[in-house]
Amino acid sequence: MNITKEKILSDLKNVAMIMFTKEFVDTSKEDQYKVFATVIKAYLSENWLKENENYRIGKEKQVYYFSLEFLLGKMMYTNIINLGLEDICMEAMKELNLDFKEFEKFDAEPGLGNGGLGRLAACFLDSMASIGIPGHGCGIRYDYGLFEQKIVNGEQIEGPDNWLKNGFVWETKKSHQSKRIKFYGDVTLKEVGGYLTPIHTGYETVLAVPYDVPIVGYKNKVVNNLRLWKAQIEGNDFDFNSFSYGTFSELDEKKRKAEAISKLLYPDDTTESGRLLRLKQEYFFVSAGLQSIVDYNSKKGIAPNEFPKTFSIQINDTHPAFCIAEFMRILIDEKKIYWDEAWEITKKVMSYTNHTILTEAMEKWEIDKVQKLIPRVYMIIEEINRRFCDKVYQKYDDWDKVMDVAIIKDRAINMTHLAVVGSHSINGVSKLHTEILTKKVLKNFYELYPERFNNKTNGITHRRWLLRSNKPLTTLIDEAIGSDWKNDPILLEKLAGFSENREFCKKVEGIKLENKKRLAELIWEETGIEVDVNSIFDTHVKRLHGYKRQLMNILHIIYLYREILENKEFTMHPKTFIFSAKAAPGYYLAKRIIKLINSVGKLINDDERVNKFIKVVFIPNYSVSKAQIIIPGSDLSEQISTAGMEASGTSNMKFMMNGALTIGTLDGANIEIKEAVGEENIFIFGLKYEELKEIEKKQSYNPIKFLKENPKIKKVVEMLRDGTFGGDFSSIYSYLIDGDRYYVLKDFNSYSETHKKIDGIYRDRDRWNSMVVKNIAKSGNFSSDNTVRKYEKEIWGGCCKFCVNSKN
């Protein structure tokens, strides 16, 4: 299709007339957005249709990425870029006097995720489409995202994230491909024709209705699919007679219960009803997705024993781990495959990505809930566990060994164990993370299946996080090294030759300043705080959690506050500390840390003795679209998790790609960033994982003793309970003294000294700029294109249609 400015203007006119019976220029700004987005969707739909047909008749192996989260961000500009229509669309908008910044406000940001898990999934979908892998997502179409965060009197207030309130242009409902999901009831096994057949009675049925979202590859005419499932009741969902009499019927209650499954991302699982709903969600989208995949392949005439050659399923964290048992159920009960063959097929199809070493984050489901809700699936899990335990006992003759790896233990199902046992590949997401998995967390499984374990360090899509987020830097890079790096991001390494080019470095610095001005505008709009764009923008944005140590950051700010007041000779380069994070609604400590950050910020920002040196801002409701402004405008990236706790991290890569230097521990992908850029181009502090394990082993961490030996830090900690910040933060004080499992105080001095070092280097603008360019040059190593190519080659095998510039 030859798309010109004239065609776009003509199509806008025609679509506006069809949708609103008005001339395009006479419609509202929101309606103009809907028209423009509809036109762009029409352009990509031609390739979407062709690609779906190619996949249907072709023999390429397809990948299905199962994840509870997909944080796609606003899609309009990304789709325009990937279609190669950016310049033409901007020309058309200019002719129509449209401001794209105002225009994009109406582009819904899908509330389909919480944090890094969802951002990673979105990057992987983008990369699969862009390098030619037939790779599709499978998730839930949540009516409401995690929550909309507001800060009131310094505290987090949660409200509904109603992202669908004005519709979502990019989705297409496919009612005719709906699937039936069975919950509850009783299952008995009956021999029919020499085959044990399950008889399921008394069950409740929920309908899973698919909504497809196009995932557009970068200038290659590939459009893959993200399939999101919405829950509703089967058949008529409206009781006319009851409604007429002003009463509510059993049908109304059934409708409410069914729709609750896809109502909200991560319902509160601290209650019984919340946990049951979370369990329903996990099985709901797994069953719907697998039924859809099996039906699709069966219609192509593919026999079950050929499934491993035609598709792969990637389980993203343990939420979709029911894939193992549900796939077995489909093969055994519906396709009449005997157990041993079905199990071999399942293992070959399934692969599992682990994202945590924190045992509390590894899902376990109570037997009674699973048995009651999905009785047949529980029977299959029980049999998987029995057979697996028998094999382990035959190998070791040791029941303690068996219990260490059992899938079912202490009246609960360990979903990590199920995912490991039922997959042919288990990967960590950074070198250190994978090492910890194989040597500690999953050590016993590694002894059983060493060939299954591998590392795939996470990556980010440079199309969203550089081309989309930082156009001025993208243009400068094109001028310096050409544009081939957009298809092969490793070519960014050519920028290393410009790291000592003062003129080039100054241009990079100028772009950073403009991006900081844009970020300063966002800060003003969101908080009413005016910040100095010539200060160091020191940014800490990620989910609020103890191990990510936002607490250490704010304690250091309090330390600086005291130094400024007590030391009349004190000086430092002005610094703006930027935070943005959501705390889980039930995570009390995290919410108190948010309150502390805002309380400290108010005290500092209002004090003229201090605010000439430091300011503190908290940007509410962190999202992909805000990250696209925050990250390009930051000078310093805080990646300060306790060593061994962060599986990988991806924000570290995004900051690096946009010219922010990293202050971080030797944790997750920080280690690989250090290896790439050299230790002289990153600010590493704190104890190593091995050192912390030794401290843990000897139980030698004593916060009270540390504070006695460090009186200045003790005074900082004491301020948490003396009313300085206009509130009682004694719970944080108690945590630091009695329950600090993340070694905040242990790493504090190293963190503080590293900040002093940063202050000195930042003043040497030539040195700082050179370091920035070296980081950008190495950031292509962390493109998700590279990561996904490794998945394709080493896990999925043979599904790449036309890997562009494949190096691996």
CSV table of C-alpha atoms in Angstrom, one decimal, residues 484-766:
chain,number,residue,atom,x,y,z
A,484,ASP,CA,21.2,0.8,10.3
A,485,TRP,CA,21.3,0.5,14.1
A,486,LYS,CA,17.5,0.8,14.2
A,487,ASN,CA,17.4,-2.8,12.7
A,488,ASP,CA,20.6,-4.0,14.4
A,489,PRO,CA,21.0,-2.1,17.7
A,490,ILE,CA,24.5,-3.7,18.3
A,491,LEU,CA,25.7,-1.1,15.8
A,492,LEU,CA,25.2,1.6,18.4
A,493,GLU,CA,28.7,0.5,19.5
A,494,LYS,CA,30.0,2.8,16.7
A,495,LEU,CA,29.2,5.7,19.0
A,496,ALA,CA,32.1,4.7,21.2
A,497,GLY,CA,34.3,6.4,18.6
A,498,PHE,CA,32.6,9.7,19.4
A,499,SER,CA,33.0,9.5,23.2
A,500,GLU,CA,36.1,11.8,23.1
A,501,ASN,CA,34.6,14.1,20.4
A,502,ARG,CA,33.8,17.2,22.4
A,503,GLU,CA,31.5,18.7,19.8
A,504,PHE,CA,29.4,15.5,19.6
A,505,CYS,CA,29.4,15.2,23.4
A,506,LYS,CA,28.2,18.7,23.8
A,507,LYS,CA,25.3,18.0,21.4
A,508,VAL,CA,24.3,15.0,23.6
A,509,GLU,CA,24.5,17.3,26.6
A,510,GLY,CA,22.2,19.8,24.8
A,511,ILE,CA,19.7,17.1,24.1
A,512,LYS,CA,19.7,16.0,27.7
A,513,LEU,CA,19.0,19.6,28.8
A,514,GLU,CA,16.0,19.9,26.5
A,515,ASN,CA,14.7,16.5,27.8
A,516,LYS,CA,15.2,17.8,31.4
A,517,LYS,CA,13.1,20.8,30.6
A,518,ARG,CA,10.4,18.5,29.3
A,519,LEU,CA,10.6,16.5,32.6
A,520,ALA,CA,10.6,19.7,34.6
A,521,GLU,CA,7.3,20.6,32.9
A,522,LEU,CA,5.9,17.2,33.9
A,523,ILE,CA,7.0,17.7,37.5
A,524,TRP,CA,5.4,21.1,37.6
A,525,GLU,CA,2.1,19.8,36.1
A,526,GLU,CA,2.0,16.8,38.5
A,527,THR,CA,3.3,18.3,41.7
A,528,GLY,CA,3.4,22.1,41.5
A,529,ILE,CA,7.1,22.0,42.3
A,530,GLU,CA,9.6,24.0,40.3
A,531,VAL,CA,13.0,22.4,39.8
A,532,ASP,CA,16.3,23.6,38.5
A,533,VAL,CA,17.1,22.0,35.1
A,534,ASN,CA,20.8,22.6,35.7
A,535,SER,CA,20.7,20.5,38.8
A,536,ILE,CA,21.6,16.8,38.6
A,537,PHE,CA,18.3,14.9,38.0
A,538,ASP,CA,18.7,11.8,40.2
A,539,THR,CA,15.9,9.4,39.5
A,540,HIS,CA,14.5,6.3,41.3
A,541,VAL,CA,11.5,4.9,39.5
A,542,LYS,CA,10.2,1.4,39.9
A,543,ARG,CA,7.8,-0.6,42.1
A,544,LEU,CA,8.0,0.4,45.7
A,545,HIS,CA,9.5,-2.6,47.6
A,546,GLY,CA,11.9,-3.1,50.4
A,547,TYR,CA,14.5,-4.8,48.3
A,548,LYS,CA,14.5,-2.0,45.8
A,549,ARG,CA,15.6,0.2,48.7
A,550,GLN,CA,13.9,3.5,48.0
A,551,LEU,CA,14.2,3.7,51.8
A,552,MET,CA,18.0,4.0,51.6
A,553,ASN,CA,17.7,6.8,49.0
A,554,ILE,CA,15.4,8.9,51.2
A,555,LEU,CA,17.6,8.3,54.3
A,556,HIS,CA,20.6,9.6,52.4
A,557,ILE,CA,18.5,12.7,51.4
A,558,ILE,CA,17.8,13.2,55.1
A,559,TYR,CA,21.5,12.8,55.8
A,560,LEU,CA,22.3,15.5,53.2
A,561,TYR,CA,19.6,17.7,54.8
A,562,ARG,CA,21.4,17.5,58.2
A,563,GLU,CA,24.8,18.1,56.6
A,564,ILE,CA,23.6,21.3,54.9
A,565,LEU,CA,22.1,22.7,58.1
A,566,GLU,CA,25.0,21.7,60.4
A,567,ASN,CA,28.0,22.3,58.2
A,568,LYS,CA,28.2,25.9,57.1
A,569,GLU,CA,31.1,25.0,54.7
A,570,PHE,CA,29.0,22.3,53.0
A,571,THR,CA,28.7,22.5,49.2
A,572,MET,CA,27.5,20.2,46.5
A,573,HIS,CA,26.2,20.5,42.9
A,574,PRO,CA,22.5,21.1,43.2
A,575,LYS,CA,20.5,17.8,42.9
A,576,THR,CA,16.9,17.1,42.2
A,577,PHE,CA,15.8,13.7,43.6
A,578,ILE,CA,13.0,12.3,41.6
A,579,PHE,CA,10.8,9.4,42.8
A,580,SER,CA,7.9,7.6,41.2
A,581,ALA,CA,6.5,4.3,42.3
A,582,LYS,CA,3.3,2.5,43.3
A,583,ALA,CA,3.0,0.5,46.5
A,584,ALA,CA,0.8,-2.6,46.6
A,585,PRO,CA,-2.4,-1.5,48.5
A,586,GLY,CA,-1.8,-4.0,51.3
A,587,TYR,CA,2.0,-3.3,51.7
A,588,TYR,CA,2.0,-1.1,54.8
A,589,LEU,CA,5.8,-0.4,55.0
A,590,ALA,CA,6.0,0.6,51.3
A,591,LYS,CA,3.1,3.0,51.7
A,592,ARG,CA,4.8,4.6,54.8
A,593,ILE,CA,8.0,5.0,52.7
A,594,ILE,CA,5.9,6.9,50.1
A,595,LYS,CA,4.6,9.1,53.0
A,596,LEU,CA,8.1,9.6,54.2
A,597,ILE,CA,9.5,10.6,50.8
A,598,ASN,CA,6.7,13.2,50.4
A,599,SER,CA,7.1,14.5,54.0
A,600,VAL,CA,10.8,14.9,53.7
A,601,GLY,CA,10.3,16.6,50.3
A,602,LYS,CA,7.9,19.1,51.7
A,603,LEU,CA,10.3,20.0,54.5
A,604,ILE,CA,13.3,20.4,52.2
A,605,ASN,CA,11.5,22.1,49.3
A,606,ASP,CA,10.1,24.8,51.7
A,607,ASP,CA,13.4,25.5,53.4
A,608,GLU,CA,15.5,28.1,51.5
A,609,ARG,CA,18.6,27.1,53.4
A,610,VAL,CA,18.4,23.7,51.8
A,611,ASN,CA,16.4,23.9,48.6
A,612,LYS,CA,19.2,25.7,46.8
A,613,PHE,CA,21.2,22.4,47.1
A,614,ILE,CA,18.5,19.7,47.0
A,615,LYS,CA,14.9,19.2,46.1
A,616,VAL,CA,12.7,16.1,46.3
A,617,VAL,CA,9.8,15.3,44.1
A,618,PHE,CA,7.4,12.3,43.9
A,619,ILE,CA,5.6,12.0,40.6
A,620,PRO,CA,2.3,10.1,41.1
A,621,ASN,CA,0.8,7.3,39.1
A,622,TYR,CA,4.0,6.0,37.4
A,623,SER,CA,3.2,4.7,33.9
A,624,VAL,CA,4.9,3.9,30.6
A,625,SER,CA,3.9,7.2,29.1
A,626,LYS,CA,5.4,9.1,32.1
A,627,ALA,CA,8.5,6.9,32.0
A,628,GLN,CA,9.0,8.0,28.4
A,629,ILE,CA,9.5,11.6,29.7
A,630,ILE,CA,11.2,10.8,33.0
A,631,ILE,CA,13.9,8.4,31.6
A,632,PRO,CA,15.3,10.7,28.8
A,633,GLY,CA,15.4,13.6,31.2
A,634,SER,CA,17.4,11.9,33.9
A,635,ASP,CA,21.1,12.3,34.6
A,636,LEU,CA,21.5,9.5,37.2
A,637,SER,CA,19.7,6.2,37.4
A,638,GLU,CA,19.2,4.7,40.9
A,639,GLN,CA,19.5,0.9,40.6
A,640,ILE,CA,20.3,0.2,44.3
A,641,SER,CA,18.6,-3.1,45.1
A,642,THR,CA,20.1,-5.5,47.7
A,643,ALA,CA,22.6,-7.6,45.9
A,644,GLY,CA,21.0,-10.9,44.8
A,645,MET,CA,17.5,-9.6,45.1
A,646,GLU,CA,16.7,-8.0,41.7
A,647,ALA,CA,16.4,-10.7,39.1
A,648,SER,CA,17.5,-8.4,36.3
A,649,GLY,CA,15.9,-5.0,36.1
A,650,THR,CA,15.1,-3.3,32.8
A,651,SER,CA,14.8,0.3,33.8
A,652,ASN,CA,18.6,0.3,34.2
A,653,MET,CA,18.9,-0.5,30.5
A,654,LYS,CA,16.3,2.2,29.5
A,655,PHE,CA,18.2,4.9,31.5
A,656,MET,CA,21.5,3.8,30.0
A,657,MET,CA,20.2,3.9,26.4
A,658,ASN,CA,19.0,7.5,27.1
A,659,GLY,CA,22.2,8.8,28.5
A,660,ALA,CA,21.8,8.4,32.2
A,661,LEU,CA,24.6,7.0,34.3
A,662,THR,CA,23.9,4.2,36.8
A,663,ILE,CA,24.5,4.2,40.5
A,664,GLY,CA,23.9,0.6,41.5
A,665,THR,CA,24.8,-2.5,43.4
A,666,LEU,CA,26.3,-5.6,41.8
A,667,ASP,CA,22.9,-7.0,41.3
A,668,GLY,CA,20.8,-8.3,38.3
A,669,ALA,CA,21.8,-6.8,35.0
A,670,ASN,CA,23.9,-4.1,36.6
A,671,ILE,CA,26.7,-6.6,36.6
A,672,GLU,CA,26.4,-7.1,32.8
A,673,ILE,CA,26.1,-3.3,32.3
A,674,LYS,CA,29.3,-2.9,34.2
A,675,GLU,CA,31.0,-5.6,32.1
A,676,ALA,CA,29.8,-3.8,28.9
A,677,VAL,CA,30.8,-0.2,29.8
A,678,GLY,CA,33.7,-0.8,32.1
A,679,GLU,CA,33.8,-0.1,35.9
A,680,GLU,CA,35.0,3.4,35.2
A,681,ASN,CA,31.7,4.3,33.5
A,682,ILE,CA,29.3,3.1,36.1
A,683,PHE,CA,29.0,3.9,39.9
A,684,ILE,CA,29.0,0.6,41.8
A,685,PHE,CA,28.7,0.5,45.6
A,686,GLY,CA,27.8,-1.9,48.3
A,687,LEU,CA,28.4,-5.4,49.4
A,688,LYS,CA,28.4,-8.2,46.9
A,689,TYR,CA,26.0,-11.1,46.9
A,690,GLU,CA,28.6,-13.5,48.3
A,691,GLU,CA,29.5,-11.1,51.1
A,692,LEU,CA,25.8,-10.7,52.1
A,693,LYS,CA,25.3,-14.4,52.2
A,694,GLU,CA,28.3,-14.7,54.5
A,695,ILE,CA,26.8,-12.0,56.8
A,696,GLU,CA,23.5,-13.8,56.7
A,697,LYS,CA,25.1,-17.1,57.5
A,698,LYS,CA,27.0,-15.7,60.5
A,699,GLN,CA,24.0,-13.5,61.5
A,700,SER,CA,26.5,-10.7,62.0
A,701,TYR,CA,24.3,-7.8,60.8
A,702,ASN,CA,23.5,-5.7,63.9
A,703,PRO,CA,21.8,-2.4,63.1
A,704,ILE,CA,21.9,-1.2,66.7
A,705,LYS,CA,25.7,-1.7,66.8
A,706,PHE,CA,26.1,0.0,63.4
A,707,LEU,CA,24.2,3.0,64.6
A,708,LYS,CA,26.3,3.3,67.7
A,709,GLU,CA,29.4,3.3,65.5
A,710,ASN,CA,27.9,5.8,63.1
A,711,PRO,CA,26.4,8.6,65.2
A,712,LYS,CA,25.6,10.8,62.2
A,713,ILE,CA,23.4,8.1,60.6
A,714,LYS,CA,21.9,7.3,64.0
A,715,LYS,CA,20.7,10.9,64.2
A,716,VAL,CA,19.1,10.5,60.7
A,717,VAL,CA,17.3,7.3,61.8
A,718,GLU,CA,16.2,8.9,65.1
A,719,MET,CA,14.4,11.6,63.1
A,720,LEU,CA,12.0,9.0,61.9
A,721,ARG,CA,10.3,9.1,65.3
A,722,ASP,CA,10.9,12.6,66.7
A,723,GLY,CA,8.2,14.4,64.7
A,724,THR,CA,10.6,16.3,62.4
A,725,PHE,CA,8.7,15.3,59.3
A,726,GLY,CA,5.3,16.0,60.7
A,727,GLY,CA,4.2,12.4,61.1
A,728,ASP,CA,5.0,9.2,63.0
A,729,PHE,CA,7.4,7.0,61.1
A,730,SER,CA,8.3,4.8,64.0
A,731,SER,CA,7.2,1.7,62.0
A,732,ILE,CA,10.0,2.4,59.6
A,733,TYR,CA,12.4,3.0,62.5
A,734,SER,CA,11.4,-0.4,64.0
A,735,TYR,CA,11.8,-2.1,60.6
A,736,LEU,CA,15.4,-0.7,60.3
A,737,ILE,CA,16.3,-1.8,63.8
A,738,ASP,CA,14.5,-5.1,64.0
A,739,GLY,CA,13.6,-6.4,60.6
A,740,ASP,CA,15.9,-5.0,57.9
A,741,ARG,CA,16.4,-8.0,55.7
A,742,TYR,CA,17.6,-5.8,52.9
A,743,TYR,CA,20.7,-4.4,54.6
A,744,VAL,CA,19.8,-0.7,54.1
A,745,LEU,CA,22.1,0.5,56.9
A,746,LYS,CA,24.9,-2.0,56.0
A,747,ASP,CA,25.3,-0.4,52.5
A,748,PHE,CA,24.6,3.2,53.6
A,749,ASN,CA,28.1,4.5,54.0
A,750,SER,CA,29.2,3.0,50.6
A,751,TYR,CA,26.2,4.6,49.0
A,752,SER,CA,26.8,8.0,50.5
A,753,GLU,CA,30.5,8.0,49.5
A,754,THR,CA,29.6,7.0,46.0
A,755,HIS,CA,27.2,10.0,45.7
A,756,LYS,CA,30.1,12.3,46.7
A,757,LYS,CA,32.2,10.8,43.9
A,758,ILE,CA,29.4,11.4,41.5
A,759,ASP,CA,29.1,15.0,42.5
A,760,GLY,CA,32.8,15.5,41.7
A,761,ILE,CA,32.7,13.8,38.3
A,762,TYR,CA,29.5,15.6,37.2
A,763,ARG,CA,31.3,18.9,37.6
A,764,ASP,CA,33.8,17.8,35.0
A,765,ARG,CA,31.4,18.1,32.1
A,766,ASP,CA,33.7,16.6,29.5
